[in-house]
Amino acid sequence: MTDLSGTDLTQPPSPDAQPDAPLLSVRRLVKEYPGASGFWGTGRQNPIRAVADVSFDIHRGETLGLVGESGCGKSTLAKCILGLVDVTSGDVTLDGVNLVGLAEEDMRLQRRKLQVVFQDPSASLHPRMRVAEIVSEPLRLLGMSGAQRMARARELITLVRLNQEHLERFPHQLSGGQRQRVGIARALAVSPRVILLDEPVSALDVSIQAGVLNLLGDLQQTLQLSYLFVAHNLSTVRHVCQRVAVMYLGKIVEVAPRDELFSRPRHPYTHALLSAVPLPDPKRDRARERIVLQGDPPSPANPPNGCYFRTRCWKATEICAKSEPQLVRHGDVSYACHHPLVDEVGD
Ligand code: ADP
Ligand code: MG
């Protein structure tokens, strides 16, 4: 075990090695799961390409939203970044260090800078541990003494706006929102720089989602955190992200600053996702064009040739079947489409 007893664990792990570079860079990331074996155990189907060549950056103090339908590869991407699954190819660089293929011990040190909060707080909190133990466990693994851990647990519980008495409770004695706050406190224990939030409010009642989202926003400000905020709909990311990446069938099809994406989506898929977000003004909401995508996304084991979205796209032409559009940068917006909606979708 790494001896960090002389380190102040309440401080960020170390100053950033490259303060001007992106904090987290993902480059050409691919994750394939082996295909299922055929009927009667004969043969094997194509591998499932859950993440199909994904690149993006997250800057210091930034929240990047990652949005796409269920099954498009968001959680797999998060797991690849965390080193929870082996990547097929590509690089994940955190503050100048490539995490792919890192030895376990080195990865443990890097994981101090990179934490995760999952969708279902109940599944990620040990049912027979008290909250104090749950939130301070990562510090035990780093070699912190019991008294120091308890002091840190008290700080953490206040940071996530729960009370000291919550430290004595077991997960089943908390509400869903309180459990997710405990999950956030646990992620904060080692003073990370980046937190991957995998649908952090999707399992919560709408009435308590806003409280958790506000908490995440405030923590980001006070602790200067960077977030990758994963969600399956655009309305959740609207108030928390500076930039948004849209994912379809393992690929990023558009990345844009939040307001730009919401007012002028370039990719037809982004436009379709946006048209499902209700507008606050009911008159405008009724009047606007709604795009309902037909059918389910194709299987990631058998993606269409050319553009992956073309089988559900109302703009698709011959070229879309022939050549795969690449994610190309146009100013601060990037999109992968042969027929972008630049001039059609106004503010
Ligand atoms: P999302 O988080 O966007 O809903 P996932 O990353 O969970 O998507 O899944 C992406 C694709 O990879 C899906 O087709 C899913 O069935 C497949 N997948 C995920 N985990 C595994 C696994 N362990 N083995 C095989 N296929 C998987
Ligand atoms: Mg998921």
Short mmCIF file of N, CA, C and O in Angstrom, two decimals, residues 10 33 50 59 93 111 157 162 184 191 198 200 225 269 331:
data_model
loop_
_atom_site.label_atom_id
_atom_site.label_comp_id
_atom_site.label_asym_id
_atom_site.label_seq_id
_atom_site.Cartn_x
_atom_site.Cartn_y
_atom_site.Cartn_z
N THR A 10 -6.53 16.50 2.70
CA THR A 10 -7.65 17.40 2.47
C THR A 10 -7.31 18.40 1.36
O THR A 10 -8.15 19.13 0.91
N TYR A 33 -16.64 -5.04 -26.76
CA TYR A 33 -16.92 -6.22 -25.95
C TYR A 33 -17.02 -7.41 -26.90
O TYR A 33 -17.50 -7.25 -28.03
N ALA A 50 -18.91 -0.67 -28.25
CA ALA A 50 -19.68 0.22 -27.38
C ALA A 50 -19.16 1.65 -27.45
O ALA A 50 -19.92 2.61 -27.34
N HIS A 59 -11.51 20.80 -19.65
CA HIS A 59 -10.57 21.79 -19.10
C HIS A 59 -10.78 21.94 -17.60
O HIS A 59 -11.76 21.46 -17.04
N THR A 93 -5.65 10.76 -21.08
CA THR A 93 -4.57 11.47 -20.40
C THR A 93 -5.14 12.38 -19.33
O THR A 93 -6.00 13.21 -19.62
N ARG A 111 -5.91 7.81 -9.41
CA ARG A 111 -7.33 7.79 -9.06
C ARG A 111 -7.67 8.79 -7.95
O ARG A 111 -8.82 9.12 -7.74
N ILE A 157 -19.48 15.58 5.21
CA ILE A 157 -20.93 15.52 5.35
C ILE A 157 -21.51 16.94 5.34
O ILE A 157 -22.61 17.18 4.84
N LEU A 162 -25.49 17.63 4.47
CA LEU A 162 -26.21 16.72 5.37
C LEU A 162 -25.77 17.09 6.79
O LEU A 162 -24.87 17.92 6.98
N ILE A 184 -21.61 11.41 -3.31
CA ILE A 184 -20.82 12.58 -3.72
C ILE A 184 -19.73 12.84 -2.66
O ILE A 184 -18.57 13.09 -3.00
N SER A 191 -10.15 14.51 -2.40
CA SER A 191 -9.93 15.80 -3.07
C SER A 191 -9.56 15.64 -4.55
O SER A 191 -8.50 16.05 -4.98
N ASP A 198 -22.08 9.79 -13.60
CA ASP A 198 -22.81 8.95 -14.55
C ASP A 198 -24.29 8.95 -14.19
O ASP A 198 -24.72 8.18 -13.34
N PRO A 200 -26.13 11.15 -12.46
CA PRO A 200 -26.18 11.25 -11.00
C PRO A 200 -27.56 11.56 -10.45
O PRO A 200 -27.81 11.31 -9.27
N LEU A 225 -13.65 22.00 -9.32
CA LEU A 225 -13.67 20.65 -9.90
C LEU A 225 -13.98 20.71 -11.39
O LEU A 225 -14.55 21.69 -11.88
N TYR A 269 -29.32 14.62 -35.23
CA TYR A 269 -29.62 13.87 -34.01
C TYR A 269 -29.75 14.81 -32.81
O TYR A 269 -30.67 14.64 -31.99
N GLY A 331 -14.97 26.58 -35.83
CA GLY A 331 -14.95 27.53 -34.71
C GLY A 331 -14.99 26.77 -33.40
O GLY A 331 -14.22 25.82 -33.22
#
